Short mmCIF file of C-alpha atoms in Angstrom, two decimals:
data_model
loop_
_atom_site.label_atom_id
_atom_site.label_comp_id
_atom_site.label_asym_id
_atom_site.label_seq_id
_atom_site.Cartn_x
_atom_site.Cartn_y
_atom_site.Cartn_z
CA MET A 183 -30.23 -12.54 -8.27
CA ASN A 184 -30.99 -15.61 -10.13
CA ILE A 185 -28.25 -17.17 -12.64
CA SER A 186 -28.20 -19.64 -14.87
CA ARG A 187 -26.08 -22.84 -14.22
CA ARG A 188 -24.18 -22.15 -17.01
CA GLU A 189 -23.25 -18.78 -15.74
CA ALA A 190 -22.42 -20.32 -12.67
CA ILE A 191 -19.75 -22.84 -14.34
CA THR A 192 -18.35 -20.14 -16.39
CA GLY A 193 -17.93 -17.52 -13.70
CA ARG A 194 -16.27 -20.24 -11.30
CA ALA A 195 -14.04 -21.21 -14.68
CA PHE A 196 -13.03 -17.49 -14.91
CA LEU A 197 -11.97 -17.66 -11.21
CA ILE A 198 -10.25 -20.57 -11.03
CA LEU A 199 -8.28 -19.47 -14.37
CA LEU A 200 -7.66 -15.91 -12.52
CA MET A 201 -6.48 -17.62 -9.40
CA VAL A 202 -3.87 -20.04 -11.96
CA VAL A 203 -2.83 -16.84 -13.49
CA THR A 204 -2.36 -14.95 -10.26
CA LEU A 205 -0.37 -17.53 -8.47
CA LEU A 206 1.44 -19.01 -11.06
CA PRO A 207 4.74 -16.49 -10.74
CA PHE A 208 4.80 -17.06 -7.04
CA VAL A 209 4.88 -20.89 -7.54
CA SER A 210 7.40 -20.52 -9.56
CA MET A 211 9.60 -18.49 -7.75
CA LEU A 212 9.18 -20.72 -4.62
CA SER A 213 10.47 -23.64 -6.66
CA ALA A 214 13.18 -21.60 -8.14
CA ALA A 215 14.04 -20.62 -4.69
CA LEU A 216 14.40 -24.07 -2.95
CA GLN A 217 16.54 -25.15 -5.49
CA PRO A 218 20.88 -25.95 -4.78
CA ARG A 219 22.66 -22.81 -4.71
CA GLY A 220 24.58 -22.00 -8.13
CA THR A 221 22.26 -23.83 -9.97
CA VAL A 222 19.81 -22.41 -12.77
CA PRO A 223 15.88 -22.98 -12.11
CA SER A 224 14.13 -24.94 -14.67
CA GLY A 225 10.57 -23.38 -14.66
CA LEU A 226 8.13 -24.90 -12.32
CA GLU A 227 10.26 -28.25 -11.46
CA TRP A 228 9.90 -29.00 -7.86
CA PRO A 229 13.40 -30.03 -6.41
CA SER A 230 13.60 -33.54 -4.96
CA ASP A 231 15.32 -32.01 -2.10
CA PRO A 232 14.02 -28.37 -1.18
CA HIS A 233 16.77 -26.14 0.40
CA TRP A 234 14.54 -24.29 2.62
CA GLY A 235 17.51 -22.70 4.18
CA ASN A 236 18.21 -20.51 0.99
CA PHE A 237 15.77 -18.22 2.77
CA VAL A 238 18.02 -17.92 5.89
CA ASP A 239 20.85 -17.15 3.61
CA ALA A 240 18.93 -14.43 1.97
CA PHE A 241 17.80 -13.00 5.06
CA ASP A 242 21.56 -12.79 6.25
CA VAL A 243 23.23 -11.81 2.85
CA ALA A 244 20.78 -8.98 2.26
CA ASN A 245 20.67 -7.73 6.18
CA MET A 246 16.94 -8.08 5.99
CA GLY A 247 16.55 -7.17 9.73
CA ALA A 248 18.07 -3.87 8.97
CA LEU A 249 15.77 -3.50 5.98
CA LEU A 250 12.68 -4.65 7.82
CA ARG A 251 13.79 -1.78 10.34
CA SER A 252 13.80 0.84 7.98
CA SER A 253 10.50 -0.02 6.36
CA LEU A 254 8.97 -0.18 9.32
CA LEU A 255 10.29 3.32 10.28
CA ILE A 256 9.04 4.62 6.69
CA VAL A 257 5.64 3.39 7.21
CA LEU A 258 5.19 4.59 10.47
CA GLY A 259 6.35 8.22 9.17
CA VAL A 260 4.11 8.19 6.18
CA VAL A 261 0.71 6.25 6.69
CA PRO A 262 -0.39 7.67 10.25
CA ALA A 263 0.28 11.51 9.03
CA ALA A 264 -1.22 10.82 5.44
CA VAL A 265 -4.21 9.10 6.99
CA VAL A 266 -5.21 11.87 9.70
CA ILE A 267 -4.53 14.69 6.97
CA ALA A 268 -6.73 12.95 4.28
CA THR A 269 -9.67 12.07 6.51
CA MET A 270 -9.80 15.75 8.08
CA ALA A 271 -9.77 16.91 4.04
CA GLY A 272 -12.40 14.30 3.19
CA PHE A 273 -14.29 15.87 5.87
CA GLY A 274 -13.73 19.32 5.07
CA LEU A 275 -14.68 18.85 1.35
CA GLY A 276 -17.23 15.96 1.52
CA HIS A 277 -19.07 17.19 4.67
CA LEU A 278 -18.40 20.72 5.70
CA ARG A 279 -18.05 21.87 2.00
CA VAL A 280 -15.74 24.48 3.00
CA ARG A 281 -15.20 27.34 0.82
CA GLY A 282 -12.79 26.93 -2.38
CA GLY A 283 -13.46 23.39 -2.27
CA GLY A 284 -14.26 23.30 -6.28
CA ILE A 285 -10.72 24.49 -6.43
CA ALA A 286 -8.87 22.37 -4.03
CA LEU A 287 -10.83 19.27 -5.98
CA ALA A 288 -9.79 20.47 -9.32
CA VAL A 289 -6.09 20.56 -7.89
CA LEU A 290 -6.48 17.10 -6.15
CA LEU A 291 -7.66 15.83 -9.85
CA LEU A 292 -4.96 17.24 -11.65
CA GLY A 293 -2.34 15.38 -9.05
CA LEU A 294 -4.20 12.00 -9.62
CA THR A 295 -3.19 12.21 -13.22
CA MET A 296 0.29 12.56 -12.73
CA PRO A 297 2.58 9.68 -12.57
CA PHE A 298 5.40 9.74 -9.90
CA GLU A 299 8.15 9.16 -12.61
CA ALA A 300 6.81 12.89 -14.12
CA VAL A 301 7.22 14.63 -10.65
CA ILE A 302 10.52 12.69 -9.51
CA THR A 303 12.90 15.21 -10.93
CA PRO A 304 11.71 17.95 -9.34
CA ILE A 305 11.13 16.06 -6.20
CA TYR A 306 15.04 15.34 -6.04
CA TYR A 307 16.24 18.81 -6.34
CA GLN A 308 13.92 20.17 -3.84
CA ILE A 309 14.62 17.11 -1.46
CA MET A 310 18.35 18.13 -2.38
CA ASP A 311 17.77 21.76 -1.56
CA LEU A 312 16.47 20.79 2.11
CA GLY A 313 19.41 18.70 2.51
CA LEU A 314 17.31 15.39 3.05
CA LEU A 315 19.00 13.15 0.38
CA ASN A 316 20.21 9.81 1.91
CA THR A 317 17.45 9.68 4.63
CA ARG A 318 14.19 8.66 5.20
CA TRP A 319 12.68 11.73 5.36
CA ALA A 320 13.47 12.03 1.24
CA ILE A 321 10.87 8.79 1.42
CA ILE A 322 8.71 9.77 3.88
CA LEU A 323 7.97 13.47 2.68
CA PRO A 324 7.26 13.16 -0.65
CA LEU A 325 5.09 9.99 -0.20
CA ILE A 326 2.97 12.02 2.23
CA GLY A 327 2.23 14.41 -0.53
CA LEU A 328 2.08 12.13 -3.77
CA TYR A 329 -0.63 10.09 -1.41
CA MET A 330 -2.94 12.95 -0.74
CA PRO A 331 -5.10 13.26 -3.97
CA PHE A 332 -6.09 9.78 -3.96
CA SER A 333 -6.59 9.52 -0.07
CA VAL A 334 -8.71 12.76 0.16
CA TYR A 335 -10.85 11.63 -2.59
CA TRP A 336 -11.09 8.31 -1.02
CA MET A 337 -12.20 9.97 2.54
CA ARG A 338 -14.22 12.50 1.03
CA ALA A 339 -16.57 9.81 -1.12
CA HIS A 340 -17.22 8.37 2.48
CA PHE A 341 -18.25 11.64 3.99
CA LEU A 342 -20.55 12.53 0.87
CA ASN A 343 -22.60 9.22 1.60
CA VAL A 344 -23.25 9.97 5.84
CA PRO A 345 -26.59 11.31 6.12
CA LYS A 346 -26.63 14.88 7.12
CA GLU A 347 -29.35 14.50 9.67
CA LEU A 348 -26.94 13.10 11.56
CA SER A 349 -24.95 16.33 11.90
CA GLU A 350 -28.07 18.13 12.13
CA ALA A 351 -28.79 16.23 15.38
CA ALA A 352 -25.60 16.60 16.71
CA ARG A 353 -25.57 20.29 16.19
CA VAL A 354 -28.72 20.72 17.91
CA ASP A 355 -26.93 18.96 20.85
CA GLY A 356 -24.75 21.66 20.79
CA ALA A 357 -21.94 19.50 19.26
CA SER A 358 -18.80 21.59 17.78
CA THR A 359 -17.41 21.04 14.41
CA TRP A 360 -14.26 19.05 16.22
CA GLN A 361 -16.95 17.33 18.32
CA LEU A 362 -18.96 16.23 15.39
CA PHE A 363 -15.88 15.00 13.34
CA TRP A 364 -14.28 12.83 16.10
CA ARG A 365 -17.35 11.84 18.09
CA VAL A 366 -19.97 11.22 15.16
CA HIS A 367 -17.98 11.04 11.75
CA ILE A 368 -14.87 8.80 12.82
CA PRO A 369 -16.51 6.22 14.34
CA LEU A 370 -18.57 6.03 11.00
CA ALA A 371 -15.59 6.33 8.87
CA ARG A 372 -13.68 3.45 10.35
CA PRO A 373 -14.12 0.73 7.27
CA ALA A 374 -12.83 3.39 5.14
CA ILE A 375 -9.68 4.67 7.31
CA SER A 376 -8.49 1.00 7.70
CA SER A 377 -9.15 0.23 3.88
CA LEU A 378 -6.81 3.40 3.28
CA THR A 379 -4.44 2.54 5.93
CA ILE A 380 -3.91 -1.21 4.28
CA LEU A 381 -3.72 0.52 0.97
CA MET A 382 -1.17 3.10 1.89
CA PHE A 383 0.69 0.46 4.00
CA LEU A 384 1.10 -1.46 0.96
CA TRP A 385 2.18 0.98 -1.19
CA THR A 386 4.75 2.29 1.26
CA TRP A 387 6.25 -1.17 1.54
CA ASN A 388 6.12 -1.71 -2.00
CA GLN A 389 7.72 1.84 -2.99
CA PHE A 390 10.72 1.17 -5.39
CA LEU A 391 11.09 4.34 -7.30
CA LEU A 392 11.74 6.92 -4.66
CA SER A 393 13.65 4.48 -2.75
CA ILE A 394 16.53 4.04 -5.49
CA VAL A 395 16.61 7.49 -6.45
CA MET A 396 16.42 9.24 -3.29
CA VAL A 397 18.47 7.04 -0.92
CA ASP A 398 22.12 5.97 -1.86
CA ASP A 399 22.40 3.70 1.30
CA PRO A 400 20.12 0.27 0.80
CA ALA A 401 19.73 -0.17 4.68
CA LYS A 402 17.69 3.14 4.46
CA ARG A 403 15.32 2.21 1.94
CA THR A 404 12.11 0.21 1.91
CA MET A 405 12.40 -3.43 1.57
CA ALA A 406 11.02 -3.32 -2.05
CA GLY A 407 13.84 -0.50 -2.95
CA ALA A 408 16.73 -2.51 -1.31
CA LEU A 409 15.92 -5.27 -3.88
CA GLY A 410 17.62 -3.17 -6.48
CA ALA A 411 20.76 -3.50 -4.37
CA PHE A 412 20.44 -6.90 -3.23
CA GLN A 413 19.68 -7.77 -7.44
CA GLY A 414 22.98 -6.12 -8.13
CA GLN A 415 25.13 -7.88 -5.75
CA TRP A 416 23.65 -11.40 -6.32
CA GLY A 417 21.96 -11.21 -9.86
CA THR A 418 23.89 -13.82 -10.60
CA ASP A 419 22.71 -16.26 -8.11
CA LEU A 420 18.94 -16.67 -9.03
CA VAL A 421 18.12 -18.96 -6.56
CA LEU A 422 19.22 -16.41 -3.83
CA LEU A 423 17.76 -13.88 -5.54
CA CYS A 424 14.09 -15.28 -5.74
CA ALA A 425 14.07 -16.18 -2.09
CA GLY A 426 14.82 -12.84 -1.08
CA SER A 427 12.20 -11.70 -3.52
CA LEU A 428 9.60 -14.09 -1.54
CA LEU A 429 11.16 -12.83 1.75
CA ILE A 430 10.20 -9.24 0.88
CA LEU A 431 6.73 -9.97 -0.49
CA THR A 432 5.87 -11.79 2.68
CA PRO A 433 4.83 -8.88 4.82
CA THR A 434 2.11 -7.39 2.33
CA LEU A 435 0.97 -10.80 1.85
CA VAL A 436 0.39 -11.60 5.47
CA VAL A 437 -1.23 -8.04 5.90
CA PHE A 438 -3.65 -8.21 3.15
CA LEU A 439 -4.81 -11.47 4.37
CA VAL A 440 -5.02 -10.60 7.97
CA PHE A 441 -7.19 -7.33 7.19
CA GLN A 442 -9.28 -8.16 3.60
CA ARG A 443 -12.31 -8.57 5.47
CA GLN A 444 -12.11 -5.04 6.55
CA PHE A 445 -11.00 -3.80 3.07
CA ILE A 446 -13.81 -5.74 1.00
CA ALA A 447 -16.24 -4.12 3.87
CA ALA A 448 -15.21 -0.66 2.91
CA LEU A 449 -15.23 -1.34 -0.89
CA LEU A 450 -19.07 -2.81 -0.30
CA GLN A 451 -19.99 0.19 1.99
CA GLY A 452 -19.06 2.59 -0.75
CA SER A 453 -21.22 0.43 -3.49
CA VAL A 454 -24.46 0.55 -1.30
CA LYS A 455 -24.43 3.87 -0.48
CA GLY A 456 -25.90 6.23 -2.84
#
């Protein structure tokens, strides 16, 4: 596709503006985190003597080691189970066209329209009846269910675009439904599965609402959920609060930067198939 020089310049200018708007809050937080303890940060002013030790202090006072362990346990409890269930459900709805699939899709669509805030109260009482309040299961189990509508639709969209001739050829060779799923469709679905895994990791790691409602102990929350307790205890120390916030954001940024190619590949794969 040919574009004019004016369109190219306009597009680049827009991208640069978007990058500036996106990075400006992070630069502001970094400059604030490097100020001396007890001071009030003033905008984007870079300190003449950066205090990198503030990050070490924030790591110690917030008990980041325990928070990191708790977040990893929650992610390991949510992401693998949700990806497996969503992949199998997406295969059944998108490729096998199981009976009652239309009703299931309507229910999933209803789930997509409901925000977390609308269901947090009934979830709280259900978790309380199960005796799981103030445990990591109070975060893991609801998240698996809340992620299902989007995850199943994501995987269903992939399986809908897989040519049926592949399955017919495998059936002729004597493949069972499980062999068809595991040996034919799963290798083809790796970009979609990897991108869904990245999304669910980021959403779980950054989960805030369920963490602060279901769990009282900050050491059993996600790192984002523990930020609420950190802010309450150290809210007057803005320098330490900014340093702690950046430490919490770092793992998600690293994961996205490392796996961004797989994520973009899955999006492009879905855009060119029809």
